[in-house]
mmCIF file of C-alpha atoms in Angstrom:
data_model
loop_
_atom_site.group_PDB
_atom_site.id
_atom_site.type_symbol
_atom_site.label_atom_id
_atom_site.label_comp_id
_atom_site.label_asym_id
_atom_site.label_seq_id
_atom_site.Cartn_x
_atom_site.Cartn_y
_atom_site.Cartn_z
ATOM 1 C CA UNK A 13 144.458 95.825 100.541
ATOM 2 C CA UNK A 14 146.396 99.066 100.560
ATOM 3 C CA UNK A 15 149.715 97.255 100.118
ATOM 4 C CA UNK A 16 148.148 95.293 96.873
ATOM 5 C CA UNK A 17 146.680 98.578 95.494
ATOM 6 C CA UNK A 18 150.228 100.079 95.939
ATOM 7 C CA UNK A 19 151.789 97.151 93.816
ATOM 8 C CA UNK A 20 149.015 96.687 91.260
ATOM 9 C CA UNK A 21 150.195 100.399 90.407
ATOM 10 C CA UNK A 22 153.568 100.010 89.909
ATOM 11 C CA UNK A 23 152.458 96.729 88.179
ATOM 12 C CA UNK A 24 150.699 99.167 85.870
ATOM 13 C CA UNK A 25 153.333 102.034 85.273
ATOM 14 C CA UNK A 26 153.243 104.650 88.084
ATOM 15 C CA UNK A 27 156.803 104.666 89.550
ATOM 16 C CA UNK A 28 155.181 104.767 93.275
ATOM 17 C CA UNK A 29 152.287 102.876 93.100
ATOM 18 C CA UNK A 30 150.574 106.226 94.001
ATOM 19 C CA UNK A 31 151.835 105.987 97.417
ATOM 20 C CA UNK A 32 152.042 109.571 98.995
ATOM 21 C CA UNK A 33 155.153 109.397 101.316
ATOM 22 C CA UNK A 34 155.007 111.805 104.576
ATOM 23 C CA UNK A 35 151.258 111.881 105.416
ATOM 24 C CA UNK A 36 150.805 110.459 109.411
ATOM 25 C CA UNK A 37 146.985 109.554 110.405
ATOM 26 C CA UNK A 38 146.650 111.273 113.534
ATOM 27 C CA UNK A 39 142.751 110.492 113.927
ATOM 28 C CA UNK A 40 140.477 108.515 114.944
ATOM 29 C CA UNK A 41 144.265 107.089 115.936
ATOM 30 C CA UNK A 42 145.576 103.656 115.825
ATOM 31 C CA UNK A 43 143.289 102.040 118.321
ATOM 32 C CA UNK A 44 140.180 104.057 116.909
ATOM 33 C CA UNK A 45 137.430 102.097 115.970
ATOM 34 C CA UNK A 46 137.307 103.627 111.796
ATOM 35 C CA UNK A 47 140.991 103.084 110.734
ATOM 36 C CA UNK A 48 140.553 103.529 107.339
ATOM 37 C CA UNK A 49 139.136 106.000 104.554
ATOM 38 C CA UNK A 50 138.152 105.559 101.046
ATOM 39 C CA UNK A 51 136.596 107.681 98.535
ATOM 40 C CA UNK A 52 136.631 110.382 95.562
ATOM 41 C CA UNK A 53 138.601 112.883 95.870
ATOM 42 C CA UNK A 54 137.820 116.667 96.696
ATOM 43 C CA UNK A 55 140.864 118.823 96.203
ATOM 44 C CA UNK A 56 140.785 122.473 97.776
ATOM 45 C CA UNK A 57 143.914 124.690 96.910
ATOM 46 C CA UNK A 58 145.279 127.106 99.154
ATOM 47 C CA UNK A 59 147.581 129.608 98.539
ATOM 48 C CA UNK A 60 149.621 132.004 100.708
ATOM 49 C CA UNK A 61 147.208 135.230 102.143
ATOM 50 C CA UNK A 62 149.312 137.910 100.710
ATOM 51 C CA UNK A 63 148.185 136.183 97.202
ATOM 52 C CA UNK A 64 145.766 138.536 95.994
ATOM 53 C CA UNK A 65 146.212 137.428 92.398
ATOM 54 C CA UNK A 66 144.458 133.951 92.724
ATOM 55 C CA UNK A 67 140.465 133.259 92.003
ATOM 56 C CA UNK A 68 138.789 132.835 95.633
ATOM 57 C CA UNK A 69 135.778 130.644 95.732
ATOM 58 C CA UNK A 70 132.091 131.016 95.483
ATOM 59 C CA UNK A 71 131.484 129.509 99.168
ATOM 60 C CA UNK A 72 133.832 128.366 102.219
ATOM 61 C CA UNK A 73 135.162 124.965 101.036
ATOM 62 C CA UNK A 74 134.006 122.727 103.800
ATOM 63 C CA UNK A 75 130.684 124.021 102.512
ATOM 64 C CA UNK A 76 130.621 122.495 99.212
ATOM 65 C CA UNK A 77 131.897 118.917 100.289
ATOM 66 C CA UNK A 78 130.491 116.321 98.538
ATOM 67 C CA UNK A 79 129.077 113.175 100.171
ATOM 68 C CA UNK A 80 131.447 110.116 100.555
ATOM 69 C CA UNK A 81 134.624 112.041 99.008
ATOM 70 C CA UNK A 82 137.771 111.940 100.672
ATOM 71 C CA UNK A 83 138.896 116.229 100.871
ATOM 72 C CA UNK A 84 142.524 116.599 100.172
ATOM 73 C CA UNK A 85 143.741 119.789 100.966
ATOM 74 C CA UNK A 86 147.190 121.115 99.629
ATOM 75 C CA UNK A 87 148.481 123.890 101.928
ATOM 76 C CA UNK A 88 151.581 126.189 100.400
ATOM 77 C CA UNK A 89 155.221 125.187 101.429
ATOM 78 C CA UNK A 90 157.574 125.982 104.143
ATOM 79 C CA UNK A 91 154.683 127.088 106.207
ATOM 80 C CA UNK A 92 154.283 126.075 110.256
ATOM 81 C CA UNK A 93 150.142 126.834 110.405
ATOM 82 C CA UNK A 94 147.234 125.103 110.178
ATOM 83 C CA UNK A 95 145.124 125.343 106.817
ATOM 84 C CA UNK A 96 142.297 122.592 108.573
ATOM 85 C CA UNK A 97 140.632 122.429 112.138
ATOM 86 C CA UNK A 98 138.045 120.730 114.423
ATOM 87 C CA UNK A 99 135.591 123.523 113.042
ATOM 88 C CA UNK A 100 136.198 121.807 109.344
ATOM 89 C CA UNK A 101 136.123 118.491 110.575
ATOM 90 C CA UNK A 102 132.634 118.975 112.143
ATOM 91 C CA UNK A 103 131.318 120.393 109.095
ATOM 92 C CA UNK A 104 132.904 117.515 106.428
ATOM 93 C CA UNK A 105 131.009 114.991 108.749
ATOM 94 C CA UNK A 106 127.772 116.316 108.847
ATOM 95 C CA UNK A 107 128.072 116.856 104.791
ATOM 96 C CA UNK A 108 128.987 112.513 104.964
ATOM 97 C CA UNK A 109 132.425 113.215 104.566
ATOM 98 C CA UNK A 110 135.125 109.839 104.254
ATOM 99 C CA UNK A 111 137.900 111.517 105.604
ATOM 100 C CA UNK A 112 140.286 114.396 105.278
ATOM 101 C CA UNK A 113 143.995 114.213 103.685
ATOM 102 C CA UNK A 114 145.934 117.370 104.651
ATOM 103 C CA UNK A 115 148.780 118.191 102.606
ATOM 104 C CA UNK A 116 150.058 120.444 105.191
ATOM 105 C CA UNK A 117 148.920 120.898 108.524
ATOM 106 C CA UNK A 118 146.101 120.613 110.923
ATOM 107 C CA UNK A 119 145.250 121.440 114.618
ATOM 108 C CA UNK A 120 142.523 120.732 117.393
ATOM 109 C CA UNK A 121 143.424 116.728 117.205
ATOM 110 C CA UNK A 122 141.320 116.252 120.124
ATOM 111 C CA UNK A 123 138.031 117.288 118.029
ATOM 112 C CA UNK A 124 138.803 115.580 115.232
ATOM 113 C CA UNK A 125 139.574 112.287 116.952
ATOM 114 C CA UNK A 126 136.147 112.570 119.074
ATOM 115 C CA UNK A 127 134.266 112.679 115.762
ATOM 116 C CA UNK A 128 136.139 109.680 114.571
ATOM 117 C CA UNK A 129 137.018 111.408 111.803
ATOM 118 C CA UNK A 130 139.837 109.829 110.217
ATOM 119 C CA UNK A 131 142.465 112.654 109.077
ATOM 120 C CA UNK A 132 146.266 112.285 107.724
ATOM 121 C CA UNK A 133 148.312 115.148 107.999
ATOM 122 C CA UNK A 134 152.018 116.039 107.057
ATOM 123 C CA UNK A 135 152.181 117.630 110.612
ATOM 124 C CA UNK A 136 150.116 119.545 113.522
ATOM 125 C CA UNK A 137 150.470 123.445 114.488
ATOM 126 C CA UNK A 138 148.557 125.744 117.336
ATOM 127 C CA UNK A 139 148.671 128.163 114.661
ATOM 128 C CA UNK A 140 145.320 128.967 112.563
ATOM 129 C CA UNK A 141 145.327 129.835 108.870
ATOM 130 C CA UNK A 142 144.562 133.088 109.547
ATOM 131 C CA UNK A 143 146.944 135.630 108.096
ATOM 132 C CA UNK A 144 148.851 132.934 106.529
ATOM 133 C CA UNK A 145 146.700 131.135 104.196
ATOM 134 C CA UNK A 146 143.202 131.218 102.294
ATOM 135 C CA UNK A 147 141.557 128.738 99.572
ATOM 136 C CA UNK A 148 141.954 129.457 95.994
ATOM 137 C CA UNK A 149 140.455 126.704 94.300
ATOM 138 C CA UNK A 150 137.967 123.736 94.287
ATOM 139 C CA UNK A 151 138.218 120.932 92.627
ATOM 140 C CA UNK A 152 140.974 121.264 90.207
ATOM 141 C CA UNK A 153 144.076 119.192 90.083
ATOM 142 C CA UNK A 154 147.299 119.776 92.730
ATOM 143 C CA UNK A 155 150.550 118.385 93.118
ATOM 144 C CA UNK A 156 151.999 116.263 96.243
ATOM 145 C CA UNK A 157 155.295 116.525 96.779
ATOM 146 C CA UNK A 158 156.899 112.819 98.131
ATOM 147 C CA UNK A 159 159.307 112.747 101.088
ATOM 148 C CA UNK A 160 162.837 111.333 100.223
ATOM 149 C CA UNK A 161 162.495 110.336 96.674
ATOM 150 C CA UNK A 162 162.229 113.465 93.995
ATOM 151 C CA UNK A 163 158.641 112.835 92.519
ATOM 152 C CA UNK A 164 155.926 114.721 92.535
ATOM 153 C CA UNK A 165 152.642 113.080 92.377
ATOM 154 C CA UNK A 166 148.969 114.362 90.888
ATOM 155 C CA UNK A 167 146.165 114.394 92.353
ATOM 156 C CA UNK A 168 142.648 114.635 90.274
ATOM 157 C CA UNK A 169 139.217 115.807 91.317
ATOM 158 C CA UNK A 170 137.881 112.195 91.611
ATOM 159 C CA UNK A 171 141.235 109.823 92.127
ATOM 160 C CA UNK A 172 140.787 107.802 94.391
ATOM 161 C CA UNK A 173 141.962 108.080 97.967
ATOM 162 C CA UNK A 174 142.652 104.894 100.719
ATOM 163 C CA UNK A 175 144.278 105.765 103.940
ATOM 164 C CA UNK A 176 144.883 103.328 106.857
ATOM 165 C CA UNK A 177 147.591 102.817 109.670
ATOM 166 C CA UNK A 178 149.880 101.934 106.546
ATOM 167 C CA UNK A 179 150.011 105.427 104.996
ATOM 168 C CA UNK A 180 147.957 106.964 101.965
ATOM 169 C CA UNK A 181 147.603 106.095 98.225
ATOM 170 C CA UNK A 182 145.982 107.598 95.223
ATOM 171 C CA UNK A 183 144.180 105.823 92.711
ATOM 172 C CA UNK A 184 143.815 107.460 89.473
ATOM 173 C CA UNK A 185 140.168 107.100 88.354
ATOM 174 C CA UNK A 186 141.378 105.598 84.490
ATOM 175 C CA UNK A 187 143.625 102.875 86.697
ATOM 176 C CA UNK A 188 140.845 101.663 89.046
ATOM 177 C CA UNK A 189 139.093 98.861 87.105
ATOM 178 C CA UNK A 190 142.369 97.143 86.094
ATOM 179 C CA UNK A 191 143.635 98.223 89.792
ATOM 180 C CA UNK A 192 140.970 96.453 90.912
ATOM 181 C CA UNK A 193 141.333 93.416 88.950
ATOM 182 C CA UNK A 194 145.191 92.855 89.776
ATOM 183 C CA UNK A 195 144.282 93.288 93.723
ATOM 184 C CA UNK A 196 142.012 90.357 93.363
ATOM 185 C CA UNK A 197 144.469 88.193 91.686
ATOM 186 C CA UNK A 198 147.247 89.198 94.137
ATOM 187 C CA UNK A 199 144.803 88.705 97.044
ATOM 188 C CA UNK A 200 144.240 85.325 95.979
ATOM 189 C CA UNK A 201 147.769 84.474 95.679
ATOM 190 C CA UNK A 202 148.841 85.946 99.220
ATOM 191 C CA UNK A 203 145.759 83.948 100.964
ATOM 192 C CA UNK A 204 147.015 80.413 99.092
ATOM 193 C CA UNK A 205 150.360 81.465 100.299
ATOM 194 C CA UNK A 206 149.707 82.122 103.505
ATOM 195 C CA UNK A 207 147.895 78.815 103.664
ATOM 196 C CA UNK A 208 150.676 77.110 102.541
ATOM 197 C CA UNK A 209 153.243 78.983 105.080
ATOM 198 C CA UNK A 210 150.984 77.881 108.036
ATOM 199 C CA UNK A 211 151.066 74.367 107.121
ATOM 200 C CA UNK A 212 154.903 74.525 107.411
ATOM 201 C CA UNK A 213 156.456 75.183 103.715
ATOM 202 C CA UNK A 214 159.341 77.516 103.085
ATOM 203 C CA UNK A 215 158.633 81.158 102.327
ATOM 204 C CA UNK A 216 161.436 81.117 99.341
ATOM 205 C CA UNK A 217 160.223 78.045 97.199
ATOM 206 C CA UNK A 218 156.440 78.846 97.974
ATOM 207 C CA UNK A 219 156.574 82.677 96.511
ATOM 208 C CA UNK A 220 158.401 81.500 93.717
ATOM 209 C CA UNK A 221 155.907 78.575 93.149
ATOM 210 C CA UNK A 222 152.737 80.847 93.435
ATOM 211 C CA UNK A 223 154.099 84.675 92.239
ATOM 212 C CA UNK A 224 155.137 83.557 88.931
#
């Protein structure tokens, strides 16, 4: 489904299909039993600890995670720490968490992956956040920066967020019912296709019959 939500977005203008490039899901892992999450998202914005310019806010963000959102975290640049840990992860499930995007980096797999809490990260550190980064601020829009092509893509309090062994994409809230529409049609057309292919036709002549 993740591959047809990518396409249905191109199909609808955004040069990506929302795909965020450089996130790895390093838990539950690929044989875990929940490979895939799905939900609002909750952006938290951290900025570098030396930043004592930027609004801090009212409560300890893991604290104010809402039910069934997905929290996407975007860490500052060019930094090797952690901005999320097992600690976090623990508190996003008990508050009925989806899953945790980390625009940045994480530690204390181990804890995360024996909560079956399905995380994507940029990377991993033994390094806390401590002296190197603090949140800023809740739900308001942030920026992901895409690995090898120059785009930079934003996300909103309440996009949509799917992850699964196949990478992460963002759904922009004013896409989804016409996302959801084109999926559909493209699902149908994959599962007559595939029917076809396993009864013996050619790939070529069959996707130009039934992708028209």
């Amino acid at each position: 489904m993740e591959l047809q939500i990518g396409d249905a977005l191109v199909s609808l203008g955004l040069r990506h299909g929302g795909y965020l490039s450089g996130l790895k899901m390093y838990s539950p892992g690929s044989n875990g039993a929940v490979a895939k999450i799905f939900g609002p998202a909750y952006t938290v914005r951290m900025v570098p600890a030396s930043d004592k310019t930027s609004p801090s806010p009212p409560c300890h963000f893991a604290d104010a995670i809402p039910k069934d959102s997905v929290v996407f975290v975007s860490q500052p640049k060019g930094l090797i720490s952690a901005c999320w840990g097992g600690l976090m992860s623990t508190r996003a499930k008990k508050l009925g968490a989806a899953g945790v995007v980390i625009d940045g980096r994480f530690r204390d797999i181990s804890e995360h992956q024996e909560l079956n809490m399905g995380l994507f990260a940029r990377g991993i550190s033994i390094l806390g956040s401590n002296t190197f980064t603090r949140s800023s601020e809740l739900n308001v829009p942030v920026q992901y920066e895409n690995v090898e092509v120059d785009e930079k893509v934003t996300i909103e309090p309440g996009d949509y967020i799917l992850g699964d062994q196949d990478g992460v994409v963002s759904i922009p809230v004013t896409h989804i019912e016409d996302c959801v529409r084109l999926c559909q049609e493209r699902y149908e057309i994959d599962q007559k296709t595939l029917e076809l292919l396993e009864a013996g036709e050619e790939l070529g002549p069959t996707i130009k019959k039934l992708r028209k």
